[in-house]
mmCIF file of C-alpha atoms in Angstrom:
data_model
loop_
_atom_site.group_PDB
_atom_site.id
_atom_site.type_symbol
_atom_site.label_atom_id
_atom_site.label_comp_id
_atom_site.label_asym_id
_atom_site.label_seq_id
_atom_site.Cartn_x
_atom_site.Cartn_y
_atom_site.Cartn_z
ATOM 1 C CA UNK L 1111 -0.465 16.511 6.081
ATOM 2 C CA UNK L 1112 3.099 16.636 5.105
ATOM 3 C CA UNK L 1113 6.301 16.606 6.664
ATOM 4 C CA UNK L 1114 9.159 19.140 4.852
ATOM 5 C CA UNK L 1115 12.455 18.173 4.951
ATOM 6 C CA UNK L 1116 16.045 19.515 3.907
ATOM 7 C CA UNK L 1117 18.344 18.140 1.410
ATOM 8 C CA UNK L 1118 19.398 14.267 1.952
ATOM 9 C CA UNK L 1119 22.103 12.676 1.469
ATOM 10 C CA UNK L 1120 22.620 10.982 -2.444
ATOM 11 C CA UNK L 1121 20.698 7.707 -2.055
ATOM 12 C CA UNK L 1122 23.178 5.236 -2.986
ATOM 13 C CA UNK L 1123 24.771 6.611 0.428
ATOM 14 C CA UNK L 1124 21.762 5.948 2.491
ATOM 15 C CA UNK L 1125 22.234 1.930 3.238
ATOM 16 C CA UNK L 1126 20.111 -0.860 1.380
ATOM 17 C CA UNK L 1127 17.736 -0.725 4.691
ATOM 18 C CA UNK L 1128 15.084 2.475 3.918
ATOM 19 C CA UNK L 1129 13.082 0.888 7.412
ATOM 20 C CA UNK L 1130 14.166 -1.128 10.191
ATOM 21 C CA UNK L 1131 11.497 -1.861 13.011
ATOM 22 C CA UNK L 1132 11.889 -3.961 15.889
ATOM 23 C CA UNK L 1133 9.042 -4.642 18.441
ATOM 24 C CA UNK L 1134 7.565 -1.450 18.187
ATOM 25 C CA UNK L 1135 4.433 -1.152 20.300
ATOM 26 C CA UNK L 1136 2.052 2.051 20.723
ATOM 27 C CA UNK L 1137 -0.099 2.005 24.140
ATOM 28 C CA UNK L 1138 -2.830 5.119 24.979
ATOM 29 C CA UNK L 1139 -3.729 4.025 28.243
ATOM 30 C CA UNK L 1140 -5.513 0.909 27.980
ATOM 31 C CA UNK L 1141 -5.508 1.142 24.243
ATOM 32 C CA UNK L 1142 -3.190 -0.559 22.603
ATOM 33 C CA UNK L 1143 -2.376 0.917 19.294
ATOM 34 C CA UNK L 1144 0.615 -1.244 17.818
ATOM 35 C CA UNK L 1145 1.363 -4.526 19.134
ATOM 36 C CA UNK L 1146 5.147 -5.423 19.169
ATOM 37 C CA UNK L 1147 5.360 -5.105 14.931
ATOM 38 C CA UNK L 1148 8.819 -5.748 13.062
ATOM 39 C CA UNK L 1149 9.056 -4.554 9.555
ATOM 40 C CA UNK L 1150 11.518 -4.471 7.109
ATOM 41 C CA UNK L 1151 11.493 -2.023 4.297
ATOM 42 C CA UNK L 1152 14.415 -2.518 1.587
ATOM 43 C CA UNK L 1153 15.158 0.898 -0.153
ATOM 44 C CA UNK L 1154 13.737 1.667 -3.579
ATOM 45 C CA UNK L 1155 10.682 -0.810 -2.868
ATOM 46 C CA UNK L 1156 6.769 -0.190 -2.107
ATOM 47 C CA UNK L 1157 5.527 -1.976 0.729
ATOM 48 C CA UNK L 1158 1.714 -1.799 1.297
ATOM 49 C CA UNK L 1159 0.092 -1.300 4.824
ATOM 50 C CA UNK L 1160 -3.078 -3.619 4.835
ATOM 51 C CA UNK L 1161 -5.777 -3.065 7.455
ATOM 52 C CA UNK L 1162 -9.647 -1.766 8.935
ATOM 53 C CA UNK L 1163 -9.738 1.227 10.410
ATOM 54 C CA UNK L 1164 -7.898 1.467 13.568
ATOM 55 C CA UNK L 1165 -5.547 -1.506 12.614
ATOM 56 C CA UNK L 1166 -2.428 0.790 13.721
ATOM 57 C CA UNK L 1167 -1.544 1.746 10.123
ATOM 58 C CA UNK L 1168 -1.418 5.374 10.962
ATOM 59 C CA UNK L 1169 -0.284 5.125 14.207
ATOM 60 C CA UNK L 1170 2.838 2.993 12.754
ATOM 61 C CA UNK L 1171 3.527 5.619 9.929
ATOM 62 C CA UNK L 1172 3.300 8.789 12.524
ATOM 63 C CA UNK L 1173 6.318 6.922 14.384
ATOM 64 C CA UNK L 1174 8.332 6.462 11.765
ATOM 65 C CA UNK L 1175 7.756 10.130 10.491
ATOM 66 C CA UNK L 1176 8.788 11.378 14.101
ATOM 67 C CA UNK L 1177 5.018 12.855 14.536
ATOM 68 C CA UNK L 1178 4.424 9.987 17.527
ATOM 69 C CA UNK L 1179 6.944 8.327 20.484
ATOM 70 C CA UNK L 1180 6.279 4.763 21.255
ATOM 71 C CA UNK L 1181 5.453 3.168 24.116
ATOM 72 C CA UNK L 1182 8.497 0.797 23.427
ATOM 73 C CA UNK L 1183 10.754 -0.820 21.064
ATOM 74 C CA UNK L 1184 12.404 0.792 17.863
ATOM 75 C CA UNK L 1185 11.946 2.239 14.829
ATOM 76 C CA UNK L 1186 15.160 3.174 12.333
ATOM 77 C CA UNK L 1187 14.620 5.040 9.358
ATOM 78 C CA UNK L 1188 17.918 4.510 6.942
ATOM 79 C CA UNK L 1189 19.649 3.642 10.041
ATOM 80 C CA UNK L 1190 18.623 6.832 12.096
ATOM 81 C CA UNK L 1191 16.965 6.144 15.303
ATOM 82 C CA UNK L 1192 13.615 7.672 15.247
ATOM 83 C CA UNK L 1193 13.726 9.290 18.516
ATOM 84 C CA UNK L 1194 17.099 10.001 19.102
ATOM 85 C CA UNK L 1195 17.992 11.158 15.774
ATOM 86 C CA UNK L 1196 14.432 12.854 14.456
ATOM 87 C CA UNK L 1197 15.742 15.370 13.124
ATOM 88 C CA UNK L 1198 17.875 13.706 10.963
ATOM 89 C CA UNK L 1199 15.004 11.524 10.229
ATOM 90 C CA UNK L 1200 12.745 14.097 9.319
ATOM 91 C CA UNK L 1201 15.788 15.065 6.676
ATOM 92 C CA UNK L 1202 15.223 11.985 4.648
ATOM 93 C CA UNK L 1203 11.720 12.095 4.776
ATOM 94 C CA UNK L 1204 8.187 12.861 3.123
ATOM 95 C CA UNK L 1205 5.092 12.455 4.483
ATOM 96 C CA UNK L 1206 1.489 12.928 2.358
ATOM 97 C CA UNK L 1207 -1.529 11.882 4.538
ATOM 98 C CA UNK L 1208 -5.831 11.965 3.573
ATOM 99 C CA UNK L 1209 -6.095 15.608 4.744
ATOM 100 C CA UNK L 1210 -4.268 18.653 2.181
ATOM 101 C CA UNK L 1211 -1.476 20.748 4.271
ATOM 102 C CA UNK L 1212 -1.672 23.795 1.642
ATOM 103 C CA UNK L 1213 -3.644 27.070 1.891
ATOM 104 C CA UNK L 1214 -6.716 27.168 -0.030
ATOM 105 C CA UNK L 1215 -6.397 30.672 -0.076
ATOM 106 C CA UNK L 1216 -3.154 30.793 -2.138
ATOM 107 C CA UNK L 1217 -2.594 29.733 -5.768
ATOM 108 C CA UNK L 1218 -0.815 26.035 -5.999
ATOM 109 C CA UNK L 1219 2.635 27.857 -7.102
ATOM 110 C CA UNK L 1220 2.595 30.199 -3.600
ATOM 111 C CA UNK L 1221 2.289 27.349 -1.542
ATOM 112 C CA UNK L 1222 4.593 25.370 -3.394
ATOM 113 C CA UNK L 1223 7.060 28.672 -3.188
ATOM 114 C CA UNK L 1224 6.094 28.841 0.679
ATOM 115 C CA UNK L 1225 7.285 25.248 1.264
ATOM 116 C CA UNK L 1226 10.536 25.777 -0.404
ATOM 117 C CA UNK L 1227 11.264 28.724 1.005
ATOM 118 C CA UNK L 1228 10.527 27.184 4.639
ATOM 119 C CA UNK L 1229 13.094 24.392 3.124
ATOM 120 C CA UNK L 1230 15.939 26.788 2.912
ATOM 121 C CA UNK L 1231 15.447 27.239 -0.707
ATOM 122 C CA UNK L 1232 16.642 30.506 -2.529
ATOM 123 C CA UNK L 1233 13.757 32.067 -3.898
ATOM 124 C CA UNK L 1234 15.011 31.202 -7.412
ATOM 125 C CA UNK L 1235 15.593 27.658 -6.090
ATOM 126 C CA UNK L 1236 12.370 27.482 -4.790
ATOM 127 C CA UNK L 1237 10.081 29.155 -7.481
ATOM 128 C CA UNK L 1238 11.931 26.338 -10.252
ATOM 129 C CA UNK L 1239 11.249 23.465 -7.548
ATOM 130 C CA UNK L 1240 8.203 24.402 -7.784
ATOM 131 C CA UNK L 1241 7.702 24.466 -11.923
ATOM 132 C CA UNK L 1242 9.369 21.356 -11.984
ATOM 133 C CA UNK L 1243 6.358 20.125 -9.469
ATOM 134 C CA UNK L 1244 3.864 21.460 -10.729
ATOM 135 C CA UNK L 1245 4.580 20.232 -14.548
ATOM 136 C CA UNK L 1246 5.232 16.832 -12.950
ATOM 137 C CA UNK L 1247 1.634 16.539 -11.473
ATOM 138 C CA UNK L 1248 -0.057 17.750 -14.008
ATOM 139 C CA UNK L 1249 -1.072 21.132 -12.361
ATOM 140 C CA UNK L 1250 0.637 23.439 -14.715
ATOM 141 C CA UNK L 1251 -2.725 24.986 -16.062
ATOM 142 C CA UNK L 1252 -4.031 25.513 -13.005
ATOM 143 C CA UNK L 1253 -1.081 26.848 -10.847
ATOM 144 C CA UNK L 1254 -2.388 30.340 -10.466
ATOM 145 C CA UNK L 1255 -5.264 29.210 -9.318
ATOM 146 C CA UNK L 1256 -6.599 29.497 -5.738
ATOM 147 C CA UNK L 1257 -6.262 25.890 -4.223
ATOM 148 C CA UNK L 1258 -10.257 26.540 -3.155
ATOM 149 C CA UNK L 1259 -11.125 25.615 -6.661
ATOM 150 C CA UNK L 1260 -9.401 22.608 -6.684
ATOM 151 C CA UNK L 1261 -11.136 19.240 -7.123
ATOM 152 C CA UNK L 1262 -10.368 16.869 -4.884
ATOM 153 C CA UNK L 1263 -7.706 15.415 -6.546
ATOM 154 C CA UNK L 1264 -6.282 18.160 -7.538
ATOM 155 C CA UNK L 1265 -5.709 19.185 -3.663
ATOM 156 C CA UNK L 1266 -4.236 15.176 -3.195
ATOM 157 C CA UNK L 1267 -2.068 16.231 -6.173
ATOM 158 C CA UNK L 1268 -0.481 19.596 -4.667
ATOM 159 C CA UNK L 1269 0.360 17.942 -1.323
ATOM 160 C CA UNK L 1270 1.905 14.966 -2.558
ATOM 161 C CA UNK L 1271 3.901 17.924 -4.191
ATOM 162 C CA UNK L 1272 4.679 20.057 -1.853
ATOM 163 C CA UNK L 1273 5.658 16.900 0.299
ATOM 164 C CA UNK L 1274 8.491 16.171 -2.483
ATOM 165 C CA UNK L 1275 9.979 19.624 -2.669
ATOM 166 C CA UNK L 1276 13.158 18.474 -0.792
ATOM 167 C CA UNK L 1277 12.673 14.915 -2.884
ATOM 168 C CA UNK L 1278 13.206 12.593 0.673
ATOM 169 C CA UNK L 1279 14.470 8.946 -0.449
ATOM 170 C CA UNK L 1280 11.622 7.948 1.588
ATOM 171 C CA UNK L 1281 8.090 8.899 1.179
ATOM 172 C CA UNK L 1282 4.617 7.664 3.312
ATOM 173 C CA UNK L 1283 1.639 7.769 1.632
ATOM 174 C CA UNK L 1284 -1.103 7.717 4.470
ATOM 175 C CA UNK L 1285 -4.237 6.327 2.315
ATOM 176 C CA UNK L 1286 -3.484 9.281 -0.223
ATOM 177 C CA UNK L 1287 -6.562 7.754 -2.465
ATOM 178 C CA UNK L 1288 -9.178 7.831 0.064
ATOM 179 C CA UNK L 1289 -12.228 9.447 -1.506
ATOM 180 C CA UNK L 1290 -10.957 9.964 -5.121
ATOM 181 C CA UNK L 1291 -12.714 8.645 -8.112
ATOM 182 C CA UNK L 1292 -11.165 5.909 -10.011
ATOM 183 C CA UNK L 1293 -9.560 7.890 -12.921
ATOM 184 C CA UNK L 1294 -7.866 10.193 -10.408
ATOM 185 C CA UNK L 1295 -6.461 7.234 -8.523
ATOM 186 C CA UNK L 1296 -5.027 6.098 -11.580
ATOM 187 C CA UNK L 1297 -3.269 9.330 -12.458
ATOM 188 C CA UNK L 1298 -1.848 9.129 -8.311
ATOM 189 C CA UNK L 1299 -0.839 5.264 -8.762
ATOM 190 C CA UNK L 1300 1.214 6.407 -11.885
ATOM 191 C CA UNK L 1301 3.119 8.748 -9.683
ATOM 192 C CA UNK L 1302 3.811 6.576 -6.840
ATOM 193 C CA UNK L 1303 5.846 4.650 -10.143
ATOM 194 C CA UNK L 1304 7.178 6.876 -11.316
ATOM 195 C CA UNK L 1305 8.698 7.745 -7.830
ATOM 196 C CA UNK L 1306 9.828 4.470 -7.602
ATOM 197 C CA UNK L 1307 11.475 4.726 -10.936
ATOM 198 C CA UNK L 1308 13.440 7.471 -9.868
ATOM 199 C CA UNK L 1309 14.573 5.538 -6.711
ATOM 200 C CA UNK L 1310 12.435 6.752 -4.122
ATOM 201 C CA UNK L 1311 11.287 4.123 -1.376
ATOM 202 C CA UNK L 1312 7.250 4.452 -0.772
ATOM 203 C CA UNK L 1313 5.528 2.940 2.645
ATOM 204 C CA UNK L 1314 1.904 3.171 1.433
ATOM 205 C CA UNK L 1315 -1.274 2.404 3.728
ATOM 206 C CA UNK L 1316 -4.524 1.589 2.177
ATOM 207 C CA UNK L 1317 -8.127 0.065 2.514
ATOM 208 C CA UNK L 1318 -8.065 -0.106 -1.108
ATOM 209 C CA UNK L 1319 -7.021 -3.860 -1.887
ATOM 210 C CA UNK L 1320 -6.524 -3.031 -5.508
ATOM 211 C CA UNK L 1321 -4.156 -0.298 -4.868
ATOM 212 C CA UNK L 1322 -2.300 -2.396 -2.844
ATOM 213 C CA UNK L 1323 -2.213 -5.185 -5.541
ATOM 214 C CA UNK L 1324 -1.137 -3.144 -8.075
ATOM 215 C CA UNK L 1325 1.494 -0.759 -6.337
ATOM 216 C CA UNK L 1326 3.278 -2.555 -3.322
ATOM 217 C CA UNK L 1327 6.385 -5.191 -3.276
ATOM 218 C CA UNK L 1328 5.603 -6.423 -0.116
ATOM 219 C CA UNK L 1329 2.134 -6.182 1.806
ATOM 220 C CA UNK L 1330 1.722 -6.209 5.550
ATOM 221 C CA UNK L 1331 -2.031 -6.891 6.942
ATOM 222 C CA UNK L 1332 -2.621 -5.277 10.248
ATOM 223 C CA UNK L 1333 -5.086 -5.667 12.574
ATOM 224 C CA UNK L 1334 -6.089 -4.665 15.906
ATOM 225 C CA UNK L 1335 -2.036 -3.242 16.273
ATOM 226 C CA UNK L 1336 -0.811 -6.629 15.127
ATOM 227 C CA UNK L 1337 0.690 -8.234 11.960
ATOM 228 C CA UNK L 1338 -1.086 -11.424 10.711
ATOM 229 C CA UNK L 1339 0.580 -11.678 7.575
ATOM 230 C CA UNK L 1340 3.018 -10.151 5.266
ATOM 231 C CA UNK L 1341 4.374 -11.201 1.801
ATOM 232 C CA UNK L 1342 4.086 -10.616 -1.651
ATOM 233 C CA UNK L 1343 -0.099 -9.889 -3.189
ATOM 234 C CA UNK L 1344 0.595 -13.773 -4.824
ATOM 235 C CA UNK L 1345 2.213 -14.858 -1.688
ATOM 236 C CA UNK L 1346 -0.946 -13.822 0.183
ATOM 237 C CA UNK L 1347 -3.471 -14.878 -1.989
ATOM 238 C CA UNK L 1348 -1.826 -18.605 -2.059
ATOM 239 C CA UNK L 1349 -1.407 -18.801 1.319
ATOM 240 C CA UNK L 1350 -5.279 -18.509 1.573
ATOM 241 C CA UNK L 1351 -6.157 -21.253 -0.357
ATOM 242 C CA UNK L 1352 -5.094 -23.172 -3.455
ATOM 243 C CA UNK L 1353 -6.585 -21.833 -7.236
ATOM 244 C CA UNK L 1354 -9.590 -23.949 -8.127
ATOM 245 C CA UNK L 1355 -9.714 -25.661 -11.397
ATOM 246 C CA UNK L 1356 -13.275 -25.491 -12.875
ATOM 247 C CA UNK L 1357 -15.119 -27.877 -15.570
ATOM 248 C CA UNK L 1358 -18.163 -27.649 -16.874
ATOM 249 C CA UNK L 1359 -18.491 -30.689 -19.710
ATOM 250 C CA UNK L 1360 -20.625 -30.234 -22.911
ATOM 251 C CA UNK L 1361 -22.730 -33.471 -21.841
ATOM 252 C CA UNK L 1362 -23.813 -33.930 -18.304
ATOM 253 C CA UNK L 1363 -23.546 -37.499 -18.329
ATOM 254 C CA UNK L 1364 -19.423 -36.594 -18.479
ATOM 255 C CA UNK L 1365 -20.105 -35.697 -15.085
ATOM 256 C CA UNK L 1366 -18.641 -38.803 -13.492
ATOM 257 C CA UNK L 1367 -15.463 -38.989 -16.137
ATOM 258 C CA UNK L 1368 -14.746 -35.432 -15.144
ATOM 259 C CA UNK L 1369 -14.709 -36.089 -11.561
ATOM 260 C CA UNK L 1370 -12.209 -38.954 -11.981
ATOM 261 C CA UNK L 1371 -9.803 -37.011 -14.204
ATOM 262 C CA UNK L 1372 -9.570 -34.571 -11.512
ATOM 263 C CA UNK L 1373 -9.332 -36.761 -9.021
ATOM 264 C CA UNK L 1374 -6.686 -38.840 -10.557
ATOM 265 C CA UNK L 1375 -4.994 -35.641 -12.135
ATOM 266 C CA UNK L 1376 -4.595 -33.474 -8.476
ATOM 267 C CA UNK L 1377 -5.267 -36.675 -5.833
ATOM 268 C CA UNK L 1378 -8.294 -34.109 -4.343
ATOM 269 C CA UNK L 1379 -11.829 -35.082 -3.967
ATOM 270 C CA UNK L 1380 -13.448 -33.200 -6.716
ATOM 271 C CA UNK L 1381 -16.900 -31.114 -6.040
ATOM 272 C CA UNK L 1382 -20.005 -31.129 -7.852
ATOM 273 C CA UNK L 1383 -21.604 -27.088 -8.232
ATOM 274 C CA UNK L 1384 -25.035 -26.608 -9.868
ATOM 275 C CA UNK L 1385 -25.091 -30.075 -11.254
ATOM 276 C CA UNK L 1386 -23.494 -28.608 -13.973
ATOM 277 C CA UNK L 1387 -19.424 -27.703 -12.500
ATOM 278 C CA UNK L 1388 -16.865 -29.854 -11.535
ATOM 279 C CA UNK L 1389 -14.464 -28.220 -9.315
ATOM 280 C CA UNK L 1390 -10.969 -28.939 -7.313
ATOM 281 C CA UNK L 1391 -8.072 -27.594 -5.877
ATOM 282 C CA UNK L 1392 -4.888 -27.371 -8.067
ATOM 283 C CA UNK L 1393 -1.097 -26.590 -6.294
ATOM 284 C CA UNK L 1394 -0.442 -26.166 -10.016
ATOM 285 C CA UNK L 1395 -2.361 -24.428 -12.621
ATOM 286 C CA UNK L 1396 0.367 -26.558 -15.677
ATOM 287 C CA UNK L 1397 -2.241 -29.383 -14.356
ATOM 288 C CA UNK L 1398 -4.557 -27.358 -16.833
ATOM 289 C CA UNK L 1399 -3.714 -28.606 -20.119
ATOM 290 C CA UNK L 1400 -2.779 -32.163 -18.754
ATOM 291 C CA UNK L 1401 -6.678 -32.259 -17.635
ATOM 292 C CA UNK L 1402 -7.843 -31.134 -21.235
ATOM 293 C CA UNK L 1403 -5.513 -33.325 -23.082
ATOM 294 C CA UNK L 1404 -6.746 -36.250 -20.654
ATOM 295 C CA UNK L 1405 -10.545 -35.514 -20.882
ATOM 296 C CA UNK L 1406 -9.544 -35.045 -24.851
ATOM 297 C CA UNK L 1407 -8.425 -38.780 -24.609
ATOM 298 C CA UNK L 1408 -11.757 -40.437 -23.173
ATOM 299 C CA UNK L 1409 -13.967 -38.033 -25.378
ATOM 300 C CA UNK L 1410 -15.045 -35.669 -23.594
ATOM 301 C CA UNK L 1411 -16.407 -32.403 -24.580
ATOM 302 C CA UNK L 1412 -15.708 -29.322 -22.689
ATOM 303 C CA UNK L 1413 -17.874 -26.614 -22.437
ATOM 304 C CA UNK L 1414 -16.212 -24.091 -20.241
ATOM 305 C CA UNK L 1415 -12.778 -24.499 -18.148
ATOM 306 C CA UNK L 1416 -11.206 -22.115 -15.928
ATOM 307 C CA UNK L 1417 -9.166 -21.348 -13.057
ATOM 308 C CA UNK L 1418 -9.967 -19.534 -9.740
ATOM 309 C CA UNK L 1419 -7.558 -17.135 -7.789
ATOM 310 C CA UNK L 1420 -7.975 -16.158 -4.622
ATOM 311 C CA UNK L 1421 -8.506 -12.352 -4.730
ATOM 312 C CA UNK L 1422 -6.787 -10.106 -2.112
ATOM 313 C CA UNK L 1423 -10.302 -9.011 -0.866
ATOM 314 C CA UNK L 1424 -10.547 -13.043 -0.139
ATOM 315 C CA UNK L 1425 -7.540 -12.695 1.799
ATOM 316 C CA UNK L 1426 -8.151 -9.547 3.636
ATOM 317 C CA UNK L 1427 -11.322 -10.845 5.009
ATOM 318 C CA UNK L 1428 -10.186 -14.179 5.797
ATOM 319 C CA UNK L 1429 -7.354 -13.047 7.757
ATOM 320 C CA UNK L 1430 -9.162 -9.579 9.565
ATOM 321 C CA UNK L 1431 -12.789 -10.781 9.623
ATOM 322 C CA UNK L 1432 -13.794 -7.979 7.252
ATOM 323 C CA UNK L 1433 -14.496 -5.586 10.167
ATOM 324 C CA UNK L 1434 -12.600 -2.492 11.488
ATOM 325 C CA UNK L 1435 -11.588 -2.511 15.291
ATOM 326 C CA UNK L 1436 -13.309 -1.184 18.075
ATOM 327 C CA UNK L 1437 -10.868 2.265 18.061
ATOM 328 C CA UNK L 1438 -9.856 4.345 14.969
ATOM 329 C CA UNK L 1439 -6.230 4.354 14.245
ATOM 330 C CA UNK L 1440 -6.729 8.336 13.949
ATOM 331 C CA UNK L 1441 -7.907 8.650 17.363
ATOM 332 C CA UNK L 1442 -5.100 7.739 19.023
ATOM 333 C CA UNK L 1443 -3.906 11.428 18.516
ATOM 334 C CA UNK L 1444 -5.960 13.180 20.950
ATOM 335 C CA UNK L 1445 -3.213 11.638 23.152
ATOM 336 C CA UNK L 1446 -0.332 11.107 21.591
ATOM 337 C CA UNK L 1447 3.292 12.136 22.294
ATOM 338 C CA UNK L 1448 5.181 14.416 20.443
ATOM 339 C CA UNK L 1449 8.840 14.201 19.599
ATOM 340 C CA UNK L 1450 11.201 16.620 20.135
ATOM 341 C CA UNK L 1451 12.716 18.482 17.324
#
């Protein structure tokens, strides 16, 4: 789905704040949705949605994109209230969700020239906006094409398009990778850059841990409507759990001079894996050389060394338990409220 907007303001004028959330909280009867969230979302910066199904992701991004009212607290999109000022709102904004908004019946450059059009755009206007789209995702070749004969991510591609025809300083990308293949995912990461580049802010929401690893500032995990952590991917991973520093000596019988490097080195009980590994914790992975040049010094051979990192899968699952809650986010909408234009 996307949400068309008109012409924003220059973005230097916008404020240094692209999302300002306080308390919001999403109730559907007995369900509750989002649990009394803040977020802040600095302009020109990614910041990555973590969470199962049904954490609230969705539900969060259809508030901010004036699609949902909350139950309570509030939600300010470059300073613009989201209820009392939607349409304003809905001016500085793009929205690109798991589910294409174009007709399949019509060629990628009618429904680009149909959004612009519905954006207030002169038919000249609109028909270059749309060029300039359609070169810029890579759909050039096929723009007379009926969108029915679109892969997959061809059909992501378009809407992302057509949700940037009035180029919004903010953008949400509601899981916009779900069910592509890797190479296509690629191609839509390097566009989410290249937005960025060009000064756009992005709120993304993913399952994909890698795509939030690779594209996002900031990451906030959600789950069951609630935030449980936020930071940067490294900030995350770290707060899990030191990096591991692993040493597997040439000769076994180094086992025991191993284990008292370590210990000495990092002040942690080293552990014995496989008879064969000697591993510990390290705050700091500089203690790496010291170790070698130490083991160097009392002649011992090294047959492997290496560090562990938490991964951000390691994280997710530690801090949502690796399973979805009971209620998809995307259900909520059977009863949701709509805002008034």
């Amino acid at each position: 789905m996307s949400v068309m907007t008109d012409n924003p303001r220059p973005l230097q004028s916008l404020g240094d704040k692209a999302v300002e959330v306080r308390q919001l909280t999403c109730r559907f009867g007995d369900f509750v949705a989002v649990d009394g969230i803040d977020l802040d979302v600095p302009a020109g910066s990614v910041l990555g949605l973590l969470g199962p199904n049904g954490a609230g992701k969705t539900t969060t991004v259809r508030v901010l994109a004036t699609l949902l009212k909350p139950s309570g607290g509030t939600a300010r999109v470059f300073g613009h209230d989201v209820v009392q000022q939607s349409h304003r709102v809905r001016s500085l904004i793009g929205l690109t969700g798991q589910y294409a908004s174009v007709d399949e019946e019509l060629t990628a450059r009618e429904n680009l020239m149909i959004f612009g059009r519905l954006q207030g755009h002169s038919r000249a206007a609109a028909r270059r906006r749309g060029v300039e789209l359609l070169d810029e995702f890579a759909l050039g070749e096929a723009a007379d094409r009926p969108v029915r004969a679109f892969s997959g991510g061809m059909r992501r591609r378009l809407d992302l398009a057509a949700s940037l025809i009035a180029e919004p300083p903010l953008i949400f990308l509601d899981e916009p990778t779900t069910g592509l293949d890797p190479r296509t995912r690629q191609q839509m990461w390097d566009t989410a850059r290249r937005l960025v580049a060009a000064g756009s802010t992005l709120v993304l929401t993913t399952q994909y841990l890698e795509e939030a690893d690779q594209l996002a500032d900031n990451i906030v995990v959600i789950d069951r409507g609630r935030i449980v952590a936020q930071g940067t991917a490294d900030e995350l991973k770290s707060s899990l759990a030191p990096a591991t520093l692993r040493v597997v000596p040439t000769d076994h019988d180094d086992m025991p001079v191993v284990r008292q490097v370590l210990h000495q080195l990092t002040g942690h009980e080293p552990q014995t894996q496989d008879n064969r590994e000697v591993a510990v914790p390290v705050e700091d992975t500089a203690l790496v050389t010291e170790a070698l040049i130490l083991l160097q010094d009392r002649g011992v051979h090294i047959e492997e060394v290496g560090v562990h990192k938490p991964t951000l899968d390691e994280v997710f699952l530690s801090l949502t338990g690796g399973s979805s809650s009971d209620t998809d986010d995307s259900g909520a909408a059977v009863i949701e409220q709509e805002v008034g234009a």
